[in-house]
Amino acid sequence: MTSTDFDLIVLGWGKAGKTVAMKMAASGKQVALVEASPEMYGGTCINIGCVPTKSLVVAAERFQAAHPDLAKVTYEEANLGFLTAQSQRNQLTAKMNSANYGMADSKGVHIFNGTAKLTGPHEVSVNTGAEPVTLRADNILINTGATPVVPCIAGDWQLNRGRVVDSTQVQQLPGLPRSLVIIGGGPIGLEFASIFSSFGTKVSVLDAADKPFSRFDEDVAAVATEVLKGKGISFINSAKVAAVNEDADQVKVSYDLPEKEGNVLVSDYVLMAVGRRPMTDGLGLAEVGVELTERGAVKVDEYLRTSVPGIYAAGDVNGGPQFTYISYDDHRIVLDQLLGEGKKSTRGRVVPATIFLDPPLATVGLSEQSAREHHRVKVVRKDIAQIAAMPRPKILGNPAGLMKFLIDEETDLILGATLYCIDAQELINTVALAIKHQITATQLADMIFTHPSSTEGFNEVLG
Ligand SMILES: Cc1cc2nc3c(=O)[nH]c(=O)nc-3n(C[C@H](O)[C@H](O)[C@H](O)COP(=O)(O)OP(=O)(O)OC[C@H]3O[C@@H](n4cnc5c(N)ncnc54)[C@H](O)[C@@H]3O)c2cc1C
Ligand SMILES: NC(=O)c1ccc[n+]([C@@H]2O[C@H](COP(=O)([O-])OP(=O)(O)OC[C@H]3O[C@@H](n4cnc5c(N)ncnc54)[C@H](O)[C@@H]3O)[C@@H](O)[C@H]2O)c1
């Protein structure tokens, strides 16, 4: 058995881990980065998450734009469009995967292929498939991400055996499904619903919640639901999935509704998208005293320190919001602990979010209901099609959606916003900046913005 000493060992090639590893190595420290699979060099985001799915989103939107009447598109044509999108996606991720390896390697990070397990507070064993390797370090960063939740649903089915797939496998289907049932209408379910429906797949989204977009303000949820229904997506809510049964040709989902039990949907494939749980399996955490939260995440304080001194946890595994940019922000905190003043923390975060639909749906800050609990709230809201000072969505041919701001009547500060429009994934960051730095609604309205841009919408909606 070989044994090597390092300044830091990173478990898992996530966004936080790779960034800390490269910066530490660049500053002359000895860093080991352990990744379970070469297919995951660079982590979830670039290999199976954000980047590949957004590549599919863009390809799907372009396909739909080129074929406004999907009813006139043959299956063969749509299938070719889907397979071309898949191949572009695969080329992009292969390039990014290898670029990530190159970047870490060239910075002097020691990369280990294998599954990592803590064997002591300063010791990690790597199962490489051959002889295990032991690594030792003063500091350890757990960055093992999350894994799909496999719900306890009766029937003859198994995830990724055949026709019931997760968010990774659905990106590699052998052809465009004619029909797809998606169990779970969160960001993953909704983004794939939008992608597949743009190629003409008949999509049904089944969710336990009582309405689609249940985490959004009701008025916003209603508009977004109508837009997606217009793409041919059906929503089945308050659904309790009783059983899933797959065979070689199809999959049957049996579900109950409050008003009617014993309903059945038959489709080519089922996408299970009921959430992702922190990936702590087999890490040996309990043995070395690293505590978990009730929800199975690695328990950390605001400095991302676990219950064992010298061991940190960053990204999805620590139970924070599951976004790449949160993992990126986590890296700042851990790096500050390791090389800085140890002052950075998770306090005061303003976290925008976007679901990449067509148009994208972005939010930041409080919902209307929570805002009203503590503030006198002025709501300003405008449909995108009615915003005269914002011609860009019209130029791009998609003036769907709305802008909604919740403003504190006394201070004029922005409490929350929902932007459901072209470019919302960019616009929301400007609103987040305003919230974080207490720029008032009037100050934002009075800014000079380029033309024709989407940001101009703020001049009119807030003005
Ligand atoms: C389909 C999909 C779409 C998404 N879209 C977006 C989006 O648009 N925007 C956004 O911000 N977020 C998105 N997310 C979420 C985002 O991808 C994650 O929040 C982010 O990638 C988490 O990064 P991380 O640093 O926690 O670790 P990850 O990037 O998940 O990396 C963890 C790594 O650890 C490895 N690993 C696990 N266990 C071990 C072990 N024992 N030993 C060694 N290695 C191990 C894994 O193989 C993996 O490579 C999406 C997620 C999915 C699934
Ligand atoms: N654009 C983005 O930023 C983006 C995109 C994709 C994923 N993500 C991240 O990935 C994480 C996981 O996404 P997700 O959509 O899988 O999870 P989620 O937890 O956000 O949503 C899961 C959905 O499944 C439903 N559900 C749960 N159990 C069910 C059951 N048994 N039957 C029917 N419905 C059920 C829930 O009501 C919920 O609507 C998200 O938290 C998000 O942070 C982000």
XYZ file of C-alpha atoms and ligand atoms in Angstrom:
560
model
C 0.000 0.000 0.000
C 1.373 3.405 -0.952
C 0.928 6.357 1.362
C 1.495 10.022 0.553
C 1.260 13.254 2.548
C -0.510 16.378 1.258
C -1.581 19.784 2.533
C -5.138 19.162 1.322
C -7.129 16.211 0.035
C -10.297 16.981 -1.961
C -12.927 14.251 -2.187
C -14.872 14.658 -5.446
C -14.241 16.906 -8.431
C -17.016 19.407 -7.808
C -16.976 23.119 -8.532
C -15.745 24.067 -5.051
C -13.228 21.246 -4.813
C -11.565 21.778 -8.153
C -11.345 25.545 -7.651
C -9.832 25.246 -4.165
C -7.486 22.496 -5.396
C -6.167 24.528 -8.307
C -5.735 27.733 -6.289
C -3.968 25.888 -3.456
C -1.681 24.082 -5.911
C -0.942 27.349 -7.695
C 0.168 28.789 -4.356
C 2.659 25.971 -3.904
C 0.660 23.592 -1.706
C 0.545 19.834 -2.246
C -3.025 18.928 -3.149
C -4.665 15.580 -3.930
C -7.984 15.487 -5.814
C -9.834 12.177 -5.756
C -12.552 11.554 -8.359
C -14.568 8.344 -8.628
C -15.030 8.416 -12.403
C -12.981 9.860 -15.292
C -16.324 10.597 -16.968
C -16.907 13.073 -14.150
C -13.644 15.045 -14.354
C -14.913 18.577 -13.834
C -17.939 17.390 -11.832
C -21.702 17.280 -12.313
C -22.123 20.734 -13.823
C -20.071 20.249 -16.970
C -20.609 16.500 -17.493
C -24.229 15.705 -16.650
C -25.797 18.868 -15.190
C -25.971 22.534 -16.111
C -23.848 22.717 -19.242
C -25.074 19.636 -21.163
C -28.709 20.343 -20.299
C -28.412 23.958 -21.431
C -26.784 22.752 -24.660
C -29.930 20.633 -25.149
C -32.150 23.592 -24.182
C -30.573 25.775 -26.867
C -30.735 23.025 -29.521
C -34.388 22.325 -28.663
C -35.306 26.025 -28.865
C -33.582 26.330 -32.243
C -35.360 23.211 -33.503
C -38.709 24.579 -32.454
C -37.971 28.008 -33.926
C -37.137 26.336 -37.241
C -40.343 24.237 -37.062
C -43.087 26.489 -35.663
C -45.740 23.901 -36.555
C -44.439 20.719 -34.922
C -47.516 18.828 -36.137
C -46.066 18.998 -39.636
C -42.690 17.545 -38.592
C -42.196 13.819 -39.211
C -40.880 11.627 -36.401
C -37.744 10.922 -38.482
C -37.012 14.642 -38.814
C -37.550 15.303 -35.098
C -35.473 12.254 -34.151
C -32.620 13.494 -36.327
C -32.874 16.903 -34.608
C -32.724 15.239 -31.199
C -29.787 12.973 -32.069
C -27.882 15.933 -33.544
C -28.492 17.887 -30.316
C -27.299 14.887 -28.315
C -24.132 14.600 -30.370
C -23.361 18.340 -29.989
C -23.952 17.979 -26.254
C -21.569 15.029 -26.077
C -18.835 16.829 -28.013
C -19.113 19.846 -25.739
C -18.930 17.846 -22.498
C -16.016 15.706 -23.780
C -14.062 18.884 -24.533
C -14.854 20.460 -21.163
C -14.058 17.232 -19.303
C -10.630 17.016 -20.870
C -9.993 20.760 -20.449
C -10.780 20.391 -16.734
C -8.300 17.538 -16.395
C -5.679 19.591 -18.231
C -6.219 22.656 -16.033
C -5.911 20.745 -12.750
C -2.977 18.673 -13.974
C -1.073 21.682 -15.299
C -1.500 23.493 -11.961
C 0.203 20.549 -10.234
C -2.888 19.022 -8.572
C -2.280 15.297 -7.914
C -5.272 13.514 -9.441
C -6.358 10.110 -8.135
C -8.940 7.948 -9.922
C -11.022 6.005 -7.461
C -13.591 6.077 -4.722
C -12.506 7.934 -1.627
C -13.294 6.960 1.958
C -12.209 8.628 5.168
C -10.211 6.255 7.343
C -9.193 8.851 9.920
C -9.539 12.592 10.589
C -6.489 13.197 8.399
C -6.510 10.062 6.270
C -8.284 8.955 3.110
C -8.214 5.588 1.423
C -8.722 5.546 -2.343
C -10.138 2.408 -3.905
C -8.558 2.493 -7.340
C -9.725 -0.971 -8.318
C -6.205 -2.259 -7.747
C -4.290 -1.807 -4.496
C -5.883 0.888 -2.287
C -3.895 4.092 -1.899
C -3.685 5.922 1.420
C -3.459 9.711 1.431
C -2.811 11.911 4.460
C -3.327 15.631 4.945
C -3.910 18.271 7.598
C -7.068 19.356 5.777
C -9.753 17.467 3.886
C -12.524 18.942 1.731
C -15.601 16.802 1.071
C -17.130 17.820 -2.274
C -18.924 14.688 -3.419
C -22.085 16.375 -4.716
C -25.546 14.831 -4.796
C -27.220 11.838 -6.380
C -30.788 11.319 -7.664
C -33.355 10.319 -5.075
C -34.809 6.910 -5.947
C -38.392 6.998 -4.675
C -39.944 4.044 -2.987
C -42.542 3.203 -5.654
C -43.957 -0.306 -6.134
C -43.739 -2.283 -9.382
C -41.274 -3.933 -11.714
C -38.869 -1.124 -12.443
C -35.307 -0.182 -11.771
C -33.605 3.151 -12.345
C -31.533 3.164 -15.561
C -32.143 -0.537 -16.330
C -34.324 0.255 -19.313
C -37.216 2.668 -19.627
C -37.119 4.426 -16.269
C -34.229 6.859 -16.341
C -32.620 9.616 -14.310
C -31.472 13.064 -15.478
C -28.157 11.650 -16.729
C -29.552 8.717 -18.670
C -32.359 10.745 -20.233
C -29.684 12.763 -22.034
C -28.414 9.571 -23.708
C -31.668 7.956 -24.895
C -31.133 5.963 -28.131
C -33.736 8.071 -29.917
C -36.370 10.729 -29.375
C -39.177 9.279 -27.237
C -42.633 9.720 -28.733
C -43.953 10.028 -25.196
C -42.317 10.810 -21.860
C -43.758 10.834 -18.359
C -41.756 12.944 -15.934
C -42.226 12.194 -12.238
C -41.287 15.403 -10.409
C -41.935 18.935 -11.632
C -38.922 20.680 -10.075
C -36.202 22.400 -12.132
C -34.949 19.114 -13.596
C -38.404 17.845 -14.561
C -39.472 21.189 -16.035
C -36.293 21.774 -18.044
C -36.509 18.314 -19.631
C -40.247 18.777 -20.206
C -39.449 21.913 -22.160
C -36.566 20.297 -24.091
C -38.468 17.177 -25.171
C -41.698 18.979 -25.988
C -39.739 21.307 -28.309
C -38.811 18.236 -30.380
C -42.439 17.068 -30.415
C -42.420 14.444 -27.639
C -45.739 14.148 -25.828
C -44.747 15.107 -22.272
C -46.729 14.653 -19.053
C -45.400 16.005 -15.764
C -46.700 14.251 -12.664
C -46.083 15.912 -9.318
C -47.183 15.380 -5.740
C -47.599 19.158 -5.231
C -51.080 20.586 -5.730
C -50.119 22.753 -8.706
C -47.306 23.247 -11.229
C -44.553 25.733 -10.264
C -45.766 25.371 -6.679
C -42.740 27.229 -5.249
C -43.527 30.383 -7.257
C -46.020 33.169 -6.605
C -49.454 32.083 -7.810
C -49.751 34.709 -10.553
C -46.339 33.793 -11.952
C -47.044 30.058 -11.715
C -50.287 30.531 -13.636
C -48.566 32.360 -16.513
C -45.667 29.871 -16.707
C -48.066 26.926 -16.625
C -50.072 28.378 -19.524
C -46.909 28.892 -21.607
C -45.805 25.292 -21.034
C -49.283 23.949 -21.704
C -49.132 25.894 -24.970
C -46.106 23.764 -25.870
C -48.295 20.680 -25.410
C -47.047 19.692 -21.938
C -49.703 18.226 -19.606
C -49.503 18.709 -15.874
C -50.967 16.209 -13.437
C -50.806 17.479 -9.866
C -51.666 16.182 -6.405
C -50.633 12.838 -7.885
C -49.599 9.888 -5.769
C -47.661 7.445 -7.911
C -48.813 3.967 -6.871
C -46.706 1.805 -9.194
C -44.350 1.872 -12.155
C -43.997 -1.172 -14.419
C -41.620 -1.336 -17.352
C -41.195 -3.914 -20.092
C -39.141 -3.980 -23.276
C -41.517 -1.690 -25.202
C -43.149 0.695 -22.753
C -43.591 1.817 -19.186
C -46.830 2.130 -17.250
C -47.296 4.611 -14.428
C -50.264 4.014 -12.129
C -51.271 6.959 -9.982
C -54.032 8.189 -7.737
C -55.572 11.646 -7.644
C -57.660 12.990 -4.757
C -60.754 12.873 -6.965
C -60.002 9.584 -8.767
C -57.861 6.561 -7.964
C -56.439 4.012 -10.399
C -55.264 6.261 -13.266
C -52.685 4.984 -15.747
C -50.238 6.665 -18.133
C -48.341 4.617 -20.707
C -45.216 6.052 -22.300
C -41.953 5.220 -24.047
C -39.883 6.381 -21.081
C -40.232 7.728 -17.543
C -37.849 10.356 -16.170
C -37.534 10.175 -12.372
C -36.820 13.706 -11.175
C -37.931 13.818 -7.562
C -34.861 15.527 -6.146
C -31.179 14.914 -5.480
C -29.770 13.939 -2.087
C -26.286 14.712 -0.712
C -23.822 12.007 -1.779
C -22.366 10.621 1.444
C -22.604 6.889 0.678
C -19.504 4.915 1.630
C -17.511 7.971 2.731
C -16.888 6.574 6.209
C -18.132 9.779 7.818
C -19.695 8.278 10.945
C -16.516 6.290 11.684
C -14.406 9.452 11.892
C -17.082 11.505 13.662
C -18.306 13.728 10.797
C -21.922 14.460 11.712
C -24.832 14.532 9.273
C -27.970 16.696 9.376
C -31.422 15.143 9.715
C -31.707 15.357 5.925
C -28.504 13.399 5.360
C -26.203 16.290 4.424
C -22.768 16.799 5.956
C -23.380 19.173 8.861
C -21.368 22.392 8.546
C -21.222 25.755 10.263
C -21.250 29.074 8.383
C -17.524 28.622 7.652
C -18.232 25.194 6.137
C -16.378 23.438 8.955
C -17.705 19.978 9.801
C -17.806 18.525 13.299
C -14.203 17.292 12.830
C -11.471 19.984 12.881
C -9.659 20.209 9.537
C -12.504 18.602 7.575
C -14.706 20.916 5.453
C -17.698 20.217 3.204
C -18.695 22.279 0.166
C -21.308 22.122 -2.594
C -24.423 19.944 -2.727
C -23.088 17.537 -0.094
C -23.401 20.140 2.684
C -27.141 20.534 2.144
C -27.099 24.141 0.846
C -28.967 25.212 -2.282
C -28.013 22.860 -5.128
C -26.467 25.262 -7.610
C -23.038 25.399 -9.201
C -22.649 29.021 -8.158
C -23.287 28.104 -4.504
C -20.543 25.505 -4.755
C -18.369 28.225 -6.295
C -19.158 30.581 -3.410
C -18.436 27.734 -0.971
C -14.929 27.514 -2.458
C -14.275 31.142 -1.444
C -15.167 30.338 2.151
C -13.038 27.177 2.337
C -10.090 28.868 0.645
C -10.356 31.726 3.128
C -10.163 29.165 5.935
C -7.128 27.463 4.413
C -5.127 30.403 3.065
C -6.892 33.579 4.161
C -8.237 35.293 7.240
C -11.063 32.841 7.908
C -13.687 35.613 7.840
C -15.806 34.680 4.821
C -19.009 32.830 5.603
C -22.393 31.854 4.194
C -24.044 34.795 5.974
C -25.850 37.437 3.914
C -26.051 35.465 0.714
C -28.446 36.672 -1.972
C -29.138 33.679 -4.192
C -30.776 34.144 -7.593
C -32.101 31.095 -9.463
C -33.182 30.385 -13.021
C -35.114 27.524 -14.547
C -34.054 27.377 -18.186
C -37.408 27.284 -19.919
C -38.367 29.142 -23.068
C -38.342 31.953 -21.937
C -36.287 31.375 -18.760
C -37.920 31.817 -15.354
C -35.717 33.567 -12.797
C -36.250 34.624 -9.215
C -34.397 36.278 -6.378
C -35.311 37.323 -2.861
C -38.621 36.839 -1.136
C -41.857 35.405 -2.482
C -44.896 37.686 -2.280
C -46.323 35.750 0.644
C -43.115 35.915 2.720
C -42.552 39.563 1.820
C -46.027 40.475 3.086
C -45.364 38.778 6.420
C -42.795 41.437 7.407
C -43.202 44.435 5.070
C -45.692 46.805 3.522
C -45.265 45.651 -0.029
C -45.764 47.470 -3.301
C -46.118 45.001 -6.173
C -45.158 46.180 -9.636
C -45.830 43.814 -12.475
C -46.009 44.042 -16.206
C -46.475 41.576 -19.034
C -43.425 41.539 -21.296
C -45.541 42.149 -24.390
C -46.762 45.405 -22.778
C -43.315 46.826 -21.947
C -42.851 49.412 -24.689
C -39.281 50.238 -23.615
C -38.145 46.608 -24.033
C -38.256 45.644 -27.688
C -35.618 42.888 -27.491
C -38.053 40.004 -26.749
C -40.153 41.176 -29.715
C -37.059 41.291 -31.931
C -36.269 37.721 -30.873
C -39.863 36.660 -31.486
C -40.687 35.618 -27.923
C -42.495 38.352 -25.969
C -44.037 35.854 -23.508
C -43.879 36.245 -19.747
C -43.757 39.022 -17.175
C -41.622 41.022 -14.788
C -42.674 41.277 -11.177
C -41.006 43.201 -8.368
C -41.844 43.298 -4.669
C -40.785 46.618 -3.197
C -40.764 47.771 0.409
C -43.141 50.767 0.496
C -41.155 52.504 3.227
C -37.562 52.041 2.075
C -38.055 51.561 -1.681
C -35.734 48.536 -1.422
C -36.385 45.528 -3.635
C -37.495 42.556 -1.556
C -37.897 40.063 -4.354
C -38.330 39.727 -8.083
C -39.485 37.221 -10.658
C -38.420 37.723 -14.245
C -40.012 35.384 -16.748
C -38.671 36.560 -20.073
C -35.943 36.366 -22.672
C -32.544 36.994 -20.974
C -34.014 36.500 -17.472
C -30.992 34.359 -16.523
C -28.818 37.471 -16.988
C -31.249 40.149 -15.775
C -31.814 38.460 -12.440
C -28.148 38.944 -11.529
C -28.547 42.729 -11.789
C -31.526 42.558 -9.436
C -29.525 40.360 -7.053
C -26.772 42.998 -7.093
C -29.337 45.700 -6.285
C -30.734 43.678 -3.377
C -27.290 42.807 -2.012
C -26.039 46.392 -2.138
C -29.317 48.088 -1.221
C -29.801 49.890 -4.502
C -33.391 51.126 -4.414
C -36.066 50.394 -7.014
C -35.983 54.064 -8.066
C -32.204 54.033 -8.473
C -32.455 50.932 -10.657
C -35.256 52.517 -12.685
C -33.151 55.660 -13.198
C -30.124 53.812 -14.580
C -29.051 54.263 -18.198
C -29.180 50.898 -19.963
C -28.127 49.995 -23.513
C -30.715 49.712 -26.257
C -32.190 47.445 -27.446
C -31.564 45.274 -24.395
C -33.767 43.429 -21.944
C -32.439 45.400 -18.959
C -34.320 48.411 -20.323
C -37.459 46.735 -19.010
C -36.386 47.926 -15.524
C -36.643 51.582 -16.668
C -40.317 51.134 -17.431
C -41.494 48.524 -14.915
C -39.816 50.218 -11.957
C -40.100 53.779 -13.256
C -29.623 17.746 -14.786
C -29.087 18.836 -13.892
C -29.137 20.147 -14.304
C -28.626 21.152 -13.495
N -28.677 22.440 -13.935
C -28.131 23.417 -13.181
C -28.073 24.752 -13.657
O -28.518 25.056 -14.765
N -27.490 25.690 -12.880
C -26.959 25.388 -11.652
O -26.394 26.271 -10.991
N -27.031 24.131 -11.161
C -27.589 23.145 -11.902
N -27.596 21.868 -11.424
C -27.042 21.607 -10.078
C -25.506 21.610 -10.142
O -25.072 20.765 -11.176
C -24.936 21.159 -8.816
O -25.464 21.958 -7.776
C -23.423 21.298 -8.795
O -22.836 20.690 -9.898
C -22.898 20.660 -7.507
O -21.503 20.714 -7.507
P -20.688 20.142 -6.302
O -19.507 21.020 -6.161
O -21.512 19.919 -5.117
O -20.197 18.685 -6.771
P -20.334 17.863 -8.103
O -20.019 18.676 -9.285
O -21.599 17.124 -8.058
O -19.110 16.846 -7.970
C -19.074 15.810 -7.068
C -18.087 14.792 -7.616
O -17.750 13.864 -6.585
C -17.565 12.597 -7.158
N -17.691 11.623 -6.074
C -18.817 11.278 -5.387
N -18.499 10.389 -4.417
C -17.159 10.190 -4.491
C -16.237 9.404 -3.750
N -16.608 8.643 -2.705
N -14.935 9.432 -4.111
C -14.516 10.186 -5.146
N -15.333 10.949 -5.868
C -16.634 10.964 -5.541
C -18.645 12.525 -8.241
O -18.317 11.565 -9.225
C -18.645 13.964 -8.772
O -17.805 14.116 -9.875
C -28.076 20.836 -12.222
C -28.020 19.499 -11.797
C -28.512 18.505 -12.627
C -28.427 17.077 -12.172
N -31.531 25.673 -13.631
C -31.078 25.258 -12.458
O -30.510 26.010 -11.671
C -31.238 23.821 -12.106
C -31.652 22.901 -13.053
C -31.796 21.580 -12.690
C -31.516 21.197 -11.381
N -31.108 22.115 -10.485
C -30.849 21.721 -9.083
O -31.045 20.339 -8.923
C -31.822 20.095 -7.758
C -32.675 18.867 -7.960
O -33.725 19.145 -8.891
P -35.060 18.301 -8.949
O -35.964 18.952 -9.921
O -34.732 16.849 -9.125
O -35.575 18.358 -7.458
P -36.590 19.272 -6.646
O -36.502 18.759 -5.257
O -36.333 20.688 -6.877
O -38.037 18.945 -7.239
C -38.573 17.664 -7.104
C -40.053 17.683 -7.447
O -40.499 16.337 -7.339
C -41.750 16.320 -6.644
N -41.833 15.000 -6.004
C -41.058 14.514 -5.001
N -41.410 13.227 -4.743
C -42.403 12.908 -5.595
C -43.169 11.726 -5.833
N -42.936 10.601 -5.149
N -44.123 11.754 -6.776
C -44.351 12.892 -7.504
N -43.649 14.033 -7.334
C -42.692 14.037 -6.400
C -41.680 17.487 -5.687
O -42.984 17.939 -5.368
C -40.901 18.530 -6.504
O -41.755 19.340 -7.285
C -32.625 21.365 -7.536
O -32.739 21.609 -6.177
C -31.858 22.453 -8.213
O -31.187 23.242 -7.267
C -30.965 23.422 -10.814
